Amino acid sequence: MLSSSAIAAIVIFAAAYVLIAAEKWVTRTAAALGGAAVMLALGISDAHTAFFSEDTGIDWNVVFLLLGMMIIVSVMRETGIFEYLAIWAAKRARGRPFPLMVLLVLITAVASSLLDNVTTVLLIAPVTILVCQRLGLAVVPYLIAEVAASNIGGTATLVGDPPNIIIASRGGLSFNDFLIHLAPVVAVLLVVFIGLCRWLFADAFHADADKVDELMTLNEREAIRDPKLLVQSLVVLAVVLAAFVLHPVLHYAPSVVALLGAGLLIAVTRVSTEQALQDVEWPTLAFFMGLFVMVGGLVNTGVLATLSQAIAGYAGDNLPGFTALLLWGSGVLSGVVDNIPYVASMSPVVADLIGPDGQPQVLWWALALGADLGGNATLIGASANVVVAGIAARNGVPIGFWRFTRYGLVITAVTLVIASGYVWLRYFALAG
C-alpha cells in the first residue's frame, strides 16, 4: 500500500508530465520547476534530499558536466569550426539529404560510444542546424535521428550512456564487458536504424537545388574566423575528452573535467566570460534540476522501488521470461522518467537477484539495453534528448514533445524487439 506522500508524489509528477507533454500552458522548464517546488512545499522532499542526496536529489554531476561542455562549445562557436564541419559534411554527401543523414548518424553513434552521448550531441547539434539551414532542409528530423543514434551508440560501452556507468559500478563490470556483450547488438541496431530513418523521415529528404549548388562551390576553410582560438579550443577539448576516456585511471568525475576544461579555455583565450556564457542553455539546466527533484520525490517515497520490486516479483524460476520482462519494463519506464534515476533505483533490485558469483549476468545487459534504448521513447527519456531540444529551441526550430514521441516510440519498439531477440539467442538459445 502506497503512503499518502507517495500518492501525492505520483499526482504531482503526473500533472507536471501532462504540462510538459501538452506544451500549451507553460514551458517545460516552468512545469518541471513548478512540480519540484510543490514537492518541496509539501515536504515530499526537503532541502537536503533535493540538493545533497546522491540517490534522491539533483544529480549535480550531470548538471555541471552539461554546464562545462556548453561553455566549451560556446567558445568553439566563435572560431567558425561548426560552419566548417557543416560545409564539409554537406560536400561529402554531395548535398544529398539521405546520405547526409547517414553520415551524421554514424558520426554521432560512434562518437557517443567513445564519449558520453550528452557531450556528443552538444558538439554535433550545432553542426546539424547549420548544414540543414545551408541546404534548405528541415532541421528537426535530422536532430531527432541524431539523438536516437546517440542513445543507441552510447549503449555499446561503459562510458557511452550515464546509466551504463551506474550499472558497471553496481555490478562490478568492466569496459570490456560492455564492449563484448553490447557492442555486437548495437552494430545491428545501427544498420536497422539507418533503414528505419529512410522510412520515418522520408518527407524530410528534399533539399533546395540552388542552395546545394551554392554550397558545393564553398571552401570550408574560409569559414574559420579565428585559427588561433580554434587551435586553443581543440587542444583543450582533446585534453577533456582524453580525461573522460581515462576516468578509470585518473578518477576525476566527468563534471570536474568539463568544468576544469571550461575554466582553462576562458583563462587562456581572449573570449570574455560574458561571451562564453551567452550560449549556455540555462532553461535546459533548470529543467534538469526540476526533473531530478521530482523523480527524487518518487524515489524518496518508494514509488520507483515499488515498481521495480513488482517487476522483480515475477522473476520466479523463469529466467528467460523475467529477463524479457526486465528489458521491456525498463524500456517503458525509462521513457516516462529519465533513465538515469530509473537505473539508480532499479540496479539495487537487480543486484539482489544476482548471486555472489555475478550470475545471471544477463540481467545487467537486459537492464542496460532496456534503459538505454527506452530513453528514445519520449523527449524526457534521456538527458541527450532534453539537451538537443534546448539547443533546437534556442535556434528557432523547437522540437515538440509529441513530434519527438511519434518517432521515438517507433524507434524504441523496433530496437527493443531486436535487443530481445539478441538476448534470447545469445544467452538462452545458444547457451544451453
PDB file of C-alpha atoms in Angstrom, residues 240-409:
ATOM      1  CA  VAL A 240      38.953  17.000 -21.786  1.00  0.00           C
ATOM      2  CA  LEU A 241      37.989  14.043 -23.983  1.00  0.00           C
ATOM      3  CA  ALA A 242      41.173  12.187 -23.064  1.00  0.00           C
ATOM      4  CA  ALA A 243      40.361  12.716 -19.371  1.00  0.00           C
ATOM      5  CA  PHE A 244      36.867  11.299 -19.970  1.00  0.00           C
ATOM      6  CA  VAL A 245      38.337   8.155 -21.525  1.00  0.00           C
ATOM      7  CA  LEU A 246      40.989   7.831 -18.794  1.00  0.00           C
ATOM      8  CA  HIS A 247      38.442   8.154 -15.986  1.00  0.00           C
ATOM      9  CA  PRO A 248      39.237   4.623 -14.642  1.00  0.00           C
ATOM     10  CA  VAL A 249      42.860   5.746 -14.188  1.00  0.00           C
ATOM     11  CA  LEU A 250      42.507   9.410 -13.222  1.00  0.00           C
ATOM     12  CA  HIS A 251      39.315   9.043 -11.133  1.00  0.00           C
ATOM     13  CA  TYR A 252      38.169  12.578 -11.969  1.00  0.00           C
ATOM     14  CA  ALA A 253      34.398  12.845 -12.327  1.00  0.00           C
ATOM     15  CA  PRO A 254      33.307  13.961 -15.833  1.00  0.00           C
ATOM     16  CA  SER A 255      31.712  17.072 -14.334  1.00  0.00           C
ATOM     17  CA  VAL A 256      35.035  18.116 -12.752  1.00  0.00           C
ATOM     18  CA  VAL A 257      36.865  17.510 -16.027  1.00  0.00           C
ATOM     19  CA  ALA A 258      34.336  19.580 -18.002  1.00  0.00           C
ATOM     20  CA  LEU A 259      34.455  22.497 -15.568  1.00  0.00           C
ATOM     21  CA  LEU A 260      38.259  22.464 -15.458  1.00  0.00           C
ATOM     22  CA  GLY A 261      38.327  22.454 -19.254  1.00  0.00           C
ATOM     23  CA  ALA A 262      35.849  25.332 -19.466  1.00  0.00           C
ATOM     24  CA  GLY A 263      37.796  27.388 -16.930  1.00  0.00           C
ATOM     25  CA  LEU A 264      41.099  26.711 -18.675  1.00  0.00           C
ATOM     26  CA  LEU A 265      39.684  27.687 -22.061  1.00  0.00           C
ATOM     27  CA  ILE A 266      38.357  31.007 -20.773  1.00  0.00           C
ATOM     28  CA  ALA A 267      41.644  31.685 -18.966  1.00  0.00           C
ATOM     29  CA  VAL A 268      43.953  31.105 -21.951  1.00  0.00           C
ATOM     30  CA  THR A 269      41.858  32.773 -24.677  1.00  0.00           C
ATOM     31  CA  ARG A 270      40.629  36.279 -25.436  1.00  0.00           C
ATOM     32  CA  VAL A 271      36.988  35.227 -25.115  1.00  0.00           C
ATOM     33  CA  SER A 272      35.281  37.122 -22.303  1.00  0.00           C
ATOM     34  CA  THR A 273      33.282  35.397 -19.594  1.00  0.00           C
ATOM     35  CA  GLU A 274      30.124  37.048 -20.936  1.00  0.00           C
ATOM     36  CA  GLN A 275      30.747  35.619 -24.415  1.00  0.00           C
ATOM     37  CA  ALA A 276      31.472  32.177 -23.022  1.00  0.00           C
ATOM     38  CA  LEU A 277      28.256  32.121 -21.014  1.00  0.00           C
ATOM     39  CA  GLN A 278      25.930  33.643 -23.597  1.00  0.00           C
ATOM     40  CA  ASP A 279      25.175  30.334 -25.364  1.00  0.00           C
ATOM     41  CA  VAL A 280      24.689  28.234 -22.217  1.00  0.00           C
ATOM     42  CA  GLU A 281      21.250  26.580 -22.278  1.00  0.00           C
ATOM     43  CA  TRP A 282      20.128  27.852 -18.865  1.00  0.00           C
ATOM     44  CA  PRO A 283      16.470  26.724 -19.324  1.00  0.00           C
ATOM     45  CA  THR A 284      17.717  23.204 -20.077  1.00  0.00           C
ATOM     46  CA  LEU A 285      19.842  23.113 -16.916  1.00  0.00           C
ATOM     47  CA  ALA A 286      16.896  24.400 -14.864  1.00  0.00           C
ATOM     48  CA  PHE A 287      14.637  21.774 -16.432  1.00  0.00           C
ATOM     49  CA  PHE A 288      17.043  19.021 -15.386  1.00  0.00           C
ATOM     50  CA  MET A 289      17.141  20.329 -11.819  1.00  0.00           C
ATOM     51  CA  GLY A 290      13.357  20.357 -11.570  1.00  0.00           C
ATOM     52  CA  LEU A 291      13.063  16.910 -13.156  1.00  0.00           C
ATOM     53  CA  PHE A 292      15.671  15.428 -10.814  1.00  0.00           C
ATOM     54  CA  VAL A 293      13.849  16.820  -7.765  1.00  0.00           C
ATOM     55  CA  MET A 294      10.518  15.390  -8.958  1.00  0.00           C
ATOM     56  CA  VAL A 295      11.965  11.966  -9.754  1.00  0.00           C
ATOM     57  CA  GLY A 296      13.815  12.116  -6.442  1.00  0.00           C
ATOM     58  CA  GLY A 297      10.429  12.534  -4.770  1.00  0.00           C
ATOM     59  CA  LEU A 298       9.250   9.329  -6.469  1.00  0.00           C
ATOM     60  CA  VAL A 299      12.393   7.550  -5.250  1.00  0.00           C
ATOM     61  CA  ASN A 300      12.220   9.045  -1.747  1.00  0.00           C
ATOM     62  CA  THR A 301       8.604   7.939  -1.232  1.00  0.00           C
ATOM     63  CA  GLY A 302       9.287   4.439  -2.542  1.00  0.00           C
ATOM     64  CA  VAL A 303       7.256   4.715  -5.755  1.00  0.00           C
ATOM     65  CA  LEU A 304      10.039   3.639  -8.109  1.00  0.00           C
ATOM     66  CA  ALA A 305      11.226   0.972  -5.680  1.00  0.00           C
ATOM     67  CA  THR A 306       7.697  -0.447  -5.525  1.00  0.00           C
ATOM     68  CA  LEU A 307       7.535  -0.561  -9.318  1.00  0.00           C
ATOM     69  CA  SER A 308      10.967  -2.156  -9.514  1.00  0.00           C
ATOM     70  CA  GLN A 309      10.124  -4.778  -6.901  1.00  0.00           C
ATOM     71  CA  ALA A 310       6.846  -5.514  -8.661  1.00  0.00           C
ATOM     72  CA  ILE A 311       8.817  -6.305 -11.795  1.00  0.00           C
ATOM     73  CA  ALA A 312      11.289  -8.374  -9.779  1.00  0.00           C
ATOM     74  CA  GLY A 313       8.406 -10.246  -8.163  1.00  0.00           C
ATOM     75  CA  TYR A 314       7.779 -12.019 -11.445  1.00  0.00           C
ATOM     76  CA  ALA A 315      11.268 -13.482 -11.568  1.00  0.00           C
ATOM     77  CA  GLY A 316      10.473 -16.859 -10.072  1.00  0.00           C
ATOM     78  CA  ASP A 317      12.213 -19.734 -11.807  1.00  0.00           C
ATOM     79  CA  ASN A 318      11.619 -18.421 -15.320  1.00  0.00           C
ATOM     80  CA  LEU A 319      14.857 -16.573 -16.063  1.00  0.00           C
ATOM     81  CA  PRO A 320      14.205 -16.052 -19.809  1.00  0.00           C
ATOM     82  CA  GLY A 321      10.730 -14.675 -19.082  1.00  0.00           C
ATOM     83  CA  PHE A 322      11.958 -12.380 -16.343  1.00  0.00           C
ATOM     84  CA  THR A 323      14.859 -11.161 -18.484  1.00  0.00           C
ATOM     85  CA  ALA A 324      12.416 -10.185 -21.224  1.00  0.00           C
ATOM     86  CA  LEU A 325      10.161  -8.504 -18.654  1.00  0.00           C
ATOM     87  CA  LEU A 326      13.106  -6.590 -17.201  1.00  0.00           C
ATOM     88  CA  LEU A 327      14.227  -5.438 -20.645  1.00  0.00           C
ATOM     89  CA  TRP A 328      10.781  -4.262 -21.756  1.00  0.00           C
ATOM     90  CA  GLY A 329       9.806  -2.910 -18.333  1.00  0.00           C
ATOM     91  CA  SER A 330      12.995  -0.860 -18.250  1.00  0.00           C
ATOM     92  CA  GLY A 331      12.286   0.374 -21.761  1.00  0.00           C
ATOM     93  CA  VAL A 332       8.800   1.558 -20.833  1.00  0.00           C
ATOM     94  CA  LEU A 333       9.740   3.161 -17.510  1.00  0.00           C
ATOM     95  CA  SER A 334      12.840   4.859 -18.937  1.00  0.00           C
ATOM     96  CA  GLY A 335      10.620   6.537 -21.481  1.00  0.00           C
ATOM     97  CA  VAL A 336       8.473   8.034 -18.728  1.00  0.00           C
ATOM     98  CA  VAL A 337      11.201   9.135 -16.325  1.00  0.00           C
ATOM     99  CA  ASP A 338      14.783   9.991 -17.200  1.00  0.00           C
ATOM    100  CA  ASN A 339      16.732   6.734 -17.481  1.00  0.00           C
ATOM    101  CA  ILE A 340      19.444   7.889 -15.047  1.00  0.00           C
ATOM    102  CA  PRO A 341      17.270   7.956 -11.882  1.00  0.00           C
ATOM    103  CA  TYR A 342      15.394   4.863 -13.096  1.00  0.00           C
ATOM    104  CA  VAL A 343      18.595   2.810 -13.305  1.00  0.00           C
ATOM    105  CA  ALA A 344      19.789   4.232  -9.990  1.00  0.00           C
ATOM    106  CA  SER A 345      16.574   2.897  -8.434  1.00  0.00           C
ATOM    107  CA  MET A 346      16.447  -0.442 -10.278  1.00  0.00           C
ATOM    108  CA  SER A 347      20.099  -1.501 -10.084  1.00  0.00           C
ATOM    109  CA  PRO A 348      19.963  -2.455  -6.356  1.00  0.00           C
ATOM    110  CA  VAL A 349      16.955  -4.674  -7.102  1.00  0.00           C
ATOM    111  CA  VAL A 350      18.833  -6.435  -9.908  1.00  0.00           C
ATOM    112  CA  ALA A 351      21.920  -6.760  -7.700  1.00  0.00           C
ATOM    113  CA  ASP A 352      19.819  -8.623  -5.112  1.00  0.00           C
ATOM    114  CA  LEU A 353      18.778 -11.148  -7.783  1.00  0.00           C
ATOM    115  CA  ILE A 354      22.382 -11.865  -8.801  1.00  0.00           C
ATOM    116  CA  GLY A 355      24.433 -14.310  -6.784  1.00  0.00           C
ATOM    117  CA  PRO A 356      27.924 -13.884  -5.291  1.00  0.00           C
ATOM    118  CA  ASP A 357      29.375 -15.361  -8.498  1.00  0.00           C
ATOM    119  CA  GLY A 358      27.911 -12.488 -10.525  1.00  0.00           C
ATOM    120  CA  GLN A 359      25.360 -14.695 -12.249  1.00  0.00           C
ATOM    121  CA  PRO A 360      22.980 -14.468 -14.034  1.00  0.00           C
ATOM    122  CA  GLN A 361      24.893 -11.580 -15.636  1.00  0.00           C
ATOM    123  CA  VAL A 362      22.302 -11.389 -18.417  1.00  0.00           C
ATOM    124  CA  LEU A 363      20.092  -9.336 -16.082  1.00  0.00           C
ATOM    125  CA  TRP A 364      22.587  -6.466 -16.200  1.00  0.00           C
ATOM    126  CA  TRP A 365      22.554  -6.495 -20.011  1.00  0.00           C
ATOM    127  CA  ALA A 366      18.771  -6.588 -20.076  1.00  0.00           C
ATOM    128  CA  LEU A 367      18.641  -3.586 -17.724  1.00  0.00           C
ATOM    129  CA  ALA A 368      21.216  -1.652 -19.787  1.00  0.00           C
ATOM    130  CA  LEU A 369      19.536  -2.364 -23.119  1.00  0.00           C
ATOM    131  CA  GLY A 370      16.060  -1.550 -21.805  1.00  0.00           C
ATOM    132  CA  ALA A 371      17.065   1.689 -20.086  1.00  0.00           C
ATOM    133  CA  ASP A 372      19.363   2.993 -22.846  1.00  0.00           C
ATOM    134  CA  LEU A 373      17.061   2.166 -25.766  1.00  0.00           C
ATOM    135  CA  GLY A 374      13.924   3.135 -23.842  1.00  0.00           C
ATOM    136  CA  GLY A 375      15.398   6.605 -23.439  1.00  0.00           C
ATOM    137  CA  ASN A 376      14.493   7.213 -27.092  1.00  0.00           C
ATOM    138  CA  ALA A 377      10.759   6.875 -26.431  1.00  0.00           C
ATOM    139  CA  THR A 378       9.968  10.420 -25.278  1.00  0.00           C
ATOM    140  CA  LEU A 379      11.555  13.840 -25.136  1.00  0.00           C
ATOM    141  CA  ILE A 380      12.436  13.443 -21.441  1.00  0.00           C
ATOM    142  CA  GLY A 381      13.513   9.786 -21.597  1.00  0.00           C
ATOM    143  CA  ALA A 382      17.256  10.567 -21.758  1.00  0.00           C
ATOM    144  CA  SER A 383      19.481  13.531 -20.982  1.00  0.00           C
ATOM    145  CA  ALA A 384      20.641  13.847 -24.605  1.00  0.00           C
ATOM    146  CA  ASN A 385      17.030  14.328 -25.738  1.00  0.00           C
ATOM    147  CA  VAL A 386      16.488  17.274 -23.420  1.00  0.00           C
ATOM    148  CA  VAL A 387      19.796  18.890 -24.360  1.00  0.00           C
ATOM    149  CA  VAL A 388      19.070  18.750 -28.103  1.00  0.00           C
ATOM    150  CA  ALA A 389      15.539  20.077 -27.532  1.00  0.00           C
ATOM    151  CA  GLY A 390      17.039  23.066 -25.708  1.00  0.00           C
ATOM    152  CA  ILE A 391      19.554  23.748 -28.483  1.00  0.00           C
ATOM    153  CA  ALA A 392      16.814  23.456 -31.116  1.00  0.00           C
ATOM    154  CA  ALA A 393      14.507  25.870 -29.276  1.00  0.00           C
ATOM    155  CA  ARG A 394      17.330  28.393 -28.913  1.00  0.00           C
ATOM    156  CA  ASN A 395      17.888  28.261 -32.682  1.00  0.00           C
ATOM    157  CA  GLY A 396      14.228  28.789 -33.531  1.00  0.00           C
ATOM    158  CA  VAL A 397      13.409  25.191 -34.509  1.00  0.00           C
ATOM    159  CA  PRO A 398      11.627  23.780 -31.422  1.00  0.00           C
ATOM    160  CA  ILE A 399      11.084  20.029 -31.143  1.00  0.00           C
ATOM    161  CA  GLY A 400       7.580  19.357 -29.817  1.00  0.00           C
ATOM    162  CA  PHE A 401       7.054  16.657 -27.189  1.00  0.00           C
ATOM    163  CA  TRP A 402       4.577  14.726 -29.311  1.00  0.00           C
ATOM    164  CA  ARG A 403       6.526  15.149 -32.521  1.00  0.00           C
ATOM    165  CA  PHE A 404       9.554  13.580 -30.865  1.00  0.00           C
ATOM    166  CA  THR A 405       7.453  10.873 -29.235  1.00  0.00           C
ATOM    167  CA  ARG A 406       5.755   9.948 -32.517  1.00  0.00           C
ATOM    168  CA  TYR A 407       9.129   8.950 -33.926  1.00  0.00           C
ATOM    169  CA  GLY A 408      10.670   7.854 -30.627  1.00  0.00           C
ATOM    170  CA  LEU A 409       8.064   5.204 -29.858  1.00  0.00           C
TER     171      LEU A 409
END
